[in-house]
Each structure stands twice: as C-alpha cells, then as structure tokens.
C-alpha cells in the first residue's frame, strides 16, 4: 500500500473525529470523557479532565456559557446535555486539581496587558509554554462574582506557574510601547487598552498579530468567557510560533470551533429529557444528567462485524497496522492474521457513513503479500487443496443432459453444495432436466477460495478451465444455486448469462418434491447476496409459496452478516469463524433457512437447527433440518460419489479415474482420532498415504507403554504423523498430527 492510499483510507474512517460538543467548544474540552467519568461517579477524575483543558478551571468552569450545548447531539433525543451546570457542579464538588506543569523555562518573557478573563487566560497559557509572564492590570477582575477564594486560588496557581501580576498599572499605549522594548512579545486585551487598535492596527483573525512585530492583540467586545479564554490560548500559540520562527498560519484550522464529521447512529437511542438544573446540581442529579450523554462515536462497522470487534479497534487503526505490516519482512503473526481473517463480506462498507471497505483493504493486502512471497504458506492451504480437489479428475465434470448433444442451460450447483448435500444437488438437477429439457451439468468450483485468498493467477487458471468447460457445452445460460458462485461468475465471466436457480424456480413454480410444511423460519441471507435484492426477493417468494412465515434477523438483507466462512475466515481462525456462526445462530429464536451451503453448515455446526432451501424443495430422507454436517473427508467423498453416480446412472459411463494405491489401505478410527483429524484438517486420504508409506518402508516408532506405532509421511509440503495399531482388518488410528516441519533424514 502506498502512503497516499493509507492516508485516503485513514481519512475515510471518522471514528477519531471529535464529538460535536468538543468540536463546538472553543477550548475543545472533552465533555464526552467528562460525562463518562461523572456518570461512573468518578467526580475527581471528571474534574481532572476539565482542568486539563481549561485555563483557570476553577473560574471558567463556574462561568462558562457552554456553547457546546447548542451543538450537542443529545439535543435530537430529548434535549442537550447541561454541560455548563455539570461543570459548575464539578468545580464545587471535586478536589482541586493541580495546575498544569509548564514546559521548562525558555528564557523569554512576555507582557500581558489586561487583567480580565482574556488577559488572565492568555497569561495562563503563555506560562504553560515556558515563558516568564507579567500581567499588567489595575486589578485581576473576571467580571462576575465568584465564591470567596476561587479567583485567589487560581491566581496562586498562576504564581506557581511563573506568572507575575502587576496590580495598579496604568494601561496605556505607552505602557504597550515600553513593554515591546523590554519583552520578547506583548499581548494586549483591547478591552483593557481601548486605544490599542488605533495605535497598532487591527489584529489578524488567525494569528492575532498586529502591524507591530511582536505585538498580539484581541479586539474589544467579546463577552463569552470561554471565547475570551480561547482568544488567550490563540495568543499563546502565536507567541510560541513567533518565538520559534515557524509559520504563523499553518495547521491552525482546529483552533477554535470547527465542524466535525463524526457520525453517531441515533436509531436505537430513546429520547430522555434533561435533569432540571434548578439552583444547580447535587451529585445524584449531576450523575443522572451525565449518564444521558451518548458518548458519541461511530463504530457502526465494529458493532456489526465480529471480526472487527475481535481485534478491539476500528478500521482507521487496522489500516495503519496493515500498512506497517508491509514494511516488516514477513509481517507479524498478529497482523497477518488480521489481514487473513476478514470475511470480505462487505457489511462494513454498507453500514459505514463514509463507505470504508475493510474487505478491500484486506484483499489487497493479501494480494501484495502473495506478490512479495510473504503470505504464510499455511494460511489458506487446506481450502486451496480442497478447491484443487473439486476441480480435479475425481470431481469435475461437464456434460450435456443425457441423450442430448446441446444445452440451453447448464446447472452449476457449486462445490460446497455437492460436498454437503449431493442428494439435493442430484434431485435439483433431475427437476431442472425434467422441466427445462436441455440442461447440461458442470461440477467444479467457481474459484472463490483462490479469489478470497488473493491468488489472482490461480483464480484465473481455475476460471479458464471453467470457461473452457462452459464453452465446450456451447456457452449455455448458467443456472447457479450458490450466491457466492453467482456473484463471482457474474463478475469474472461477463459474457455468460448467469441465472439463479431461485429465479428459475420462481418462474417455473415449486418442484413436485417440495415440502409444504409451513411453519415459521428465520431467513439467513448469505453475504454474497448483500447486493442482490432480486435474488433475496426470489428466495422469500419461494418460502412464501411453501407456506413459510418469515422472520428477519436484525442483520438481514443488504445488512446481513457473514456466517464465518466468507473470505476463508474459518480456515485462518476457526475459533473466530465459530464465533461468527454463533452470532448468526443467536440472532433469532426460530430455526433458520438459508440458501448457501456453507451458511447452512456453519450455523448448523453451532447446534442451531438450520436448513438449506434445497432441504425444503428437494428433501432427502429425515426431517428438513436434521441433515448432518459432513466432515472434511466426507465432503470430498460426497463429491466423488456424486460424480461417479451421475456418470453411471445418467450417462452410463464409468468414472474413468484409476484408484490410487493408498485408497486400498483399510483404516478405521477411534472417536478421539477422528475428532483430532477433523480439528486439524487431516483427511482420511492423508492418513492412508502415511500408512501405505509405513507398509512399504517398514519405518515407524513404537510407543513403549501402549505398543502403538507412530509413522510419518510428507506427500507434498505438510508432514503427517499417525499413531495407530494394526488390526486383523487393517489399521486403527488413535491420533494424527500435521505440521510443515521437514524431518531431516527421517522423511522420504
Ligand atoms: S451527547 Fe455527549 S458526547 Fe455527544 S455531543 Fe452531547 S455531550 Fe458530546
Ligand atoms: S468481515 Fe465483512 S464487515 Fe467485517 S471487516 Fe471484513 S468485509 Fe467488513
Ligand atoms: S463505520 Fe467504521 S470505518 Fe466507517 S467511519 Fe465508522 S468506525 Fe470508521
């Protein structure tokens, strides 16, 4: 990622923008944090937040006219936060905060002319920056009556910060001239010396500079205490820049009030009116009022996405991590996992007010890692092997309908449906042939695992094979059932007409096999259907015709959440994949119906009853939601057997694929052994290869206590270890492991 691109993405995420209150406050007091602490009854901490940002906090907090109130977003839901009254409560109730520690003395001195709010605040801020400050005034006077000792307390704090106050001074242009001779800079409050502007010219609005070098001034007439304080701060910033010889105007846009882009969703916010201020808040009422603060933030994408939530930050932070990771030779484990765990589902993009697409960031990062050779080889290995298997001799197939030599349509059930419900795919194909006639069949993968893993070259290779198979059938219209296949093929094969099986059924009517059981079901929209309203409408129409009452989860339609399979999350981080599936499962009380094979598998594996629409339209034996979820090896066998069966029964052909030697190894598994293999994504065929190798080489280890054998084999890049015993029928496997380690001298 180029730095300019990083900046573009960073700028798009507005989570770090100020809430409206802080943006409207000329001093940018953190009202959000202050309210948050006060709502938690942390009175002293809340006061510390104010005191950190305000000059003379004991005074200003008591007299601030709270311009933040008019901007407060709570105003749209019951009334704005009474920030002024909360500040007054805190000023009276909290332990005095220590005055800020000034920067080390810089050896320069500044005169401030005027002892009102503007002059005193300017002196406070200038002193904080390390200048020696002398205030000339008749007497310090902030223009309002304060509780006894409050002003004196702040003046004492200023004294500790290095501010000298010269009382009884005669405030004239001559005094200004004299100070300009003596000091490094002078600041004048024109309310205190009304002739200033006549003598020295109008001050610049941004810098407060006049036409006398080193003289800064504000116009007279500002009555808002917080704007007076802000003018003092602006003067301090200018004097600092002036003394350092840096630009007087650069990057000053965020001094004083500004517009914020922060978005906060109010959809679920109930209106609550303000707590009456009366004579002022006591603690109970102040806490109640502070609790009304919405703690404004965006986080729309994080609320919606378990992946974003899991990494505990938000996209602006993540994109920086992705960028930094590219600078590290092999990346960090944590950042690589972050990049590879996004489900690429597009929900963030949909909910984000600024269209931040984390999926685009992560997919591009995967592509870059692959181009640079830094993608951890294990990240997507199993899924890519599975895709190669689905596209290999044992599974792939392209035929016209039996007895025909041309195809008007070709049915493309996709590799996940044939892996998980081969019977459903077979019955669907029979129905399509019966009602549409010349419907060919293509069995293979659409290439989604290659696309999701960022392997564009591999995807193009797979697509070229699919395209050639399709063209070999005369380029018929493709009927696809899987929303991911539909989405990918529409993008990658624009010359083909891709129609969804659901739109075909909407036109043809229900198949004879359809179960019109009625009942109520929640619809799970696959994330690939997010942008396909017509597809979603067809599915709902079919369910309606089946007599099903539909429940929509909170996240459905274009806001649907991924089941945890998209983007290969479940391969990269199975635990997070399970959390994503569980979130879908927990979203509704009703049983689910979906129309993506992997959504059905992921949700059903959590224990929730979930069925595929095929279970209602082309049911097999048993109840619609009772179909088991096959393991990794069984999924492969399902594809192989479907191809064999269809070739044999429809086209009277043998499968034409010679069995490999390892397939003749008879093996059984203990329950623990089978579970370990499933979890570690070890296939029966991997184990058979190890056992065949052991048979041929006689190389194994023997466990002293159990007498079991341990053998290993590395058919390609992964070494498999199998713990087994020999039985009369063959082998009983107790455990299996796999890793990418190569055992020197121990492996063939
Ligand atoms: S609701 Fe709270 S955070 Fe939001 S603008 Fe108002 S005071 Fe600030
Ligand atoms: S998983 Fe989906 S919603 Fe979450 S960041 Fe990735 S693309 Fe966005
Ligand atoms: S939705 Fe997410 S990415 Fe978009 S601005 Fe909000 S926090 Fe940032």
Tab-separated table of N, CA and C and ligand atoms in Angstrom, residues 301 304-308 341-349 357-359 530 562, ligand 2:
chain	number	residue	atom	x	y	z
A	301	UNK	N	-19.429	-0.048	11.925
A	301	UNK	CA	-18.927	-1.303	11.345
A	301	UNK	C	-18.544	-2.276	12.444
A	304	UNK	N	-21.323	-4.145	13.925
A	304	UNK	CA	-21.958	-5.119	13.037
A	304	UNK	C	-21.085	-6.335	12.748
A	305	UNK	N	-19.785	-6.248	12.991
A	305	UNK	CA	-18.875	-7.283	12.486
A	305	UNK	C	-18.072	-7.910	13.622
A	306	UNK	N	-18.199	-9.231	13.793
A	306	UNK	CA	-17.481	-9.895	14.893
A	306	UNK	C	-15.966	-9.842	14.673
A	307	UNK	N	-15.563	-9.840	13.425
A	307	UNK	CA	-14.121	-9.786	13.124
A	307	UNK	C	-13.540	-8.448	13.589
A	308	UNK	N	-14.192	-7.360	13.208
A	308	UNK	CA	-13.692	-6.047	13.615
A	308	UNK	C	-13.711	-5.906	15.140
A	341	UNK	N	-8.146	-12.692	8.227
A	341	UNK	CA	-9.377	-13.108	8.913
A	341	UNK	C	-10.627	-12.369	8.443
A	342	UNK	N	-10.459	-11.286	7.726
A	342	UNK	CA	-11.654	-10.556	7.262
A	342	UNK	C	-12.472	-11.471	6.351
A	343	UNK	N	-13.770	-11.447	6.533
A	343	UNK	CA	-14.650	-12.326	5.747
A	343	UNK	C	-14.946	-11.746	4.364
A	344	UNK	N	-14.425	-10.565	4.087
A	344	UNK	CA	-14.610	-9.917	2.770
A	344	UNK	C	-16.087	-9.818	2.414
A	345	UNK	N	-16.895	-9.622	3.438
A	345	UNK	CA	-18.343	-9.722	3.213
A	345	UNK	C	-18.990	-8.405	2.801
A	346	UNK	N	-18.288	-7.293	3.010
A	346	UNK	CA	-18.808	-6.005	2.547
A	346	UNK	C	-19.804	-5.327	3.485
A	347	UNK	N	-20.032	-5.909	4.666
A	347	UNK	CA	-21.009	-5.275	5.566
A	347	UNK	C	-20.494	-3.931	6.081
A	348	UNK	N	-19.200	-3.868	6.390
A	348	UNK	CA	-18.636	-2.611	6.907
A	348	UNK	C	-18.871	-1.480	5.909
A	349	UNK	N	-18.610	-1.800	4.667
A	349	UNK	CA	-18.792	-0.833	3.586
A	349	UNK	C	-20.245	-0.344	3.553
A	357	UNK	N	-14.271	0.289	3.201
A	357	UNK	CA	-14.379	-1.139	2.840
A	357	UNK	C	-13.164	-1.889	3.368
A	358	UNK	N	-13.283	-2.422	4.566
A	358	UNK	CA	-12.159	-3.162	5.156
A	358	UNK	C	-11.831	-4.389	4.306
A	359	UNK	N	-12.850	-4.963	3.683
A	359	UNK	CA	-12.630	-6.125	2.821
A	359	UNK	C	-11.668	-5.779	1.683
A	530	UNK	N	-25.766	-9.835	-0.546
A	530	UNK	CA	-25.990	-8.488	0.011
A	530	UNK	C	-26.460	-7.495	-1.045
A	562	UNK	N	-21.916	-12.133	7.733
A	562	UNK	CA	-21.325	-13.367	7.199
A	562	UNK	C	-21.392	-14.470	8.263
B	2	LIG	S1	-15.729	-9.338	7.757
B	2	LIG	FE1	-17.107	-8.153	6.428
B	2	LIG	S2	-17.882	-6.496	7.729
B	2	LIG	FE2	-16.125	-7.376	8.750
B	2	LIG	S3	-14.421	-6.114	8.085
B	2	LIG	FE3	-14.468	-7.839	6.678
B	2	LIG	S4	-15.728	-7.166	4.952
B	2	LIG	FE4	-16.082	-5.739	6.635
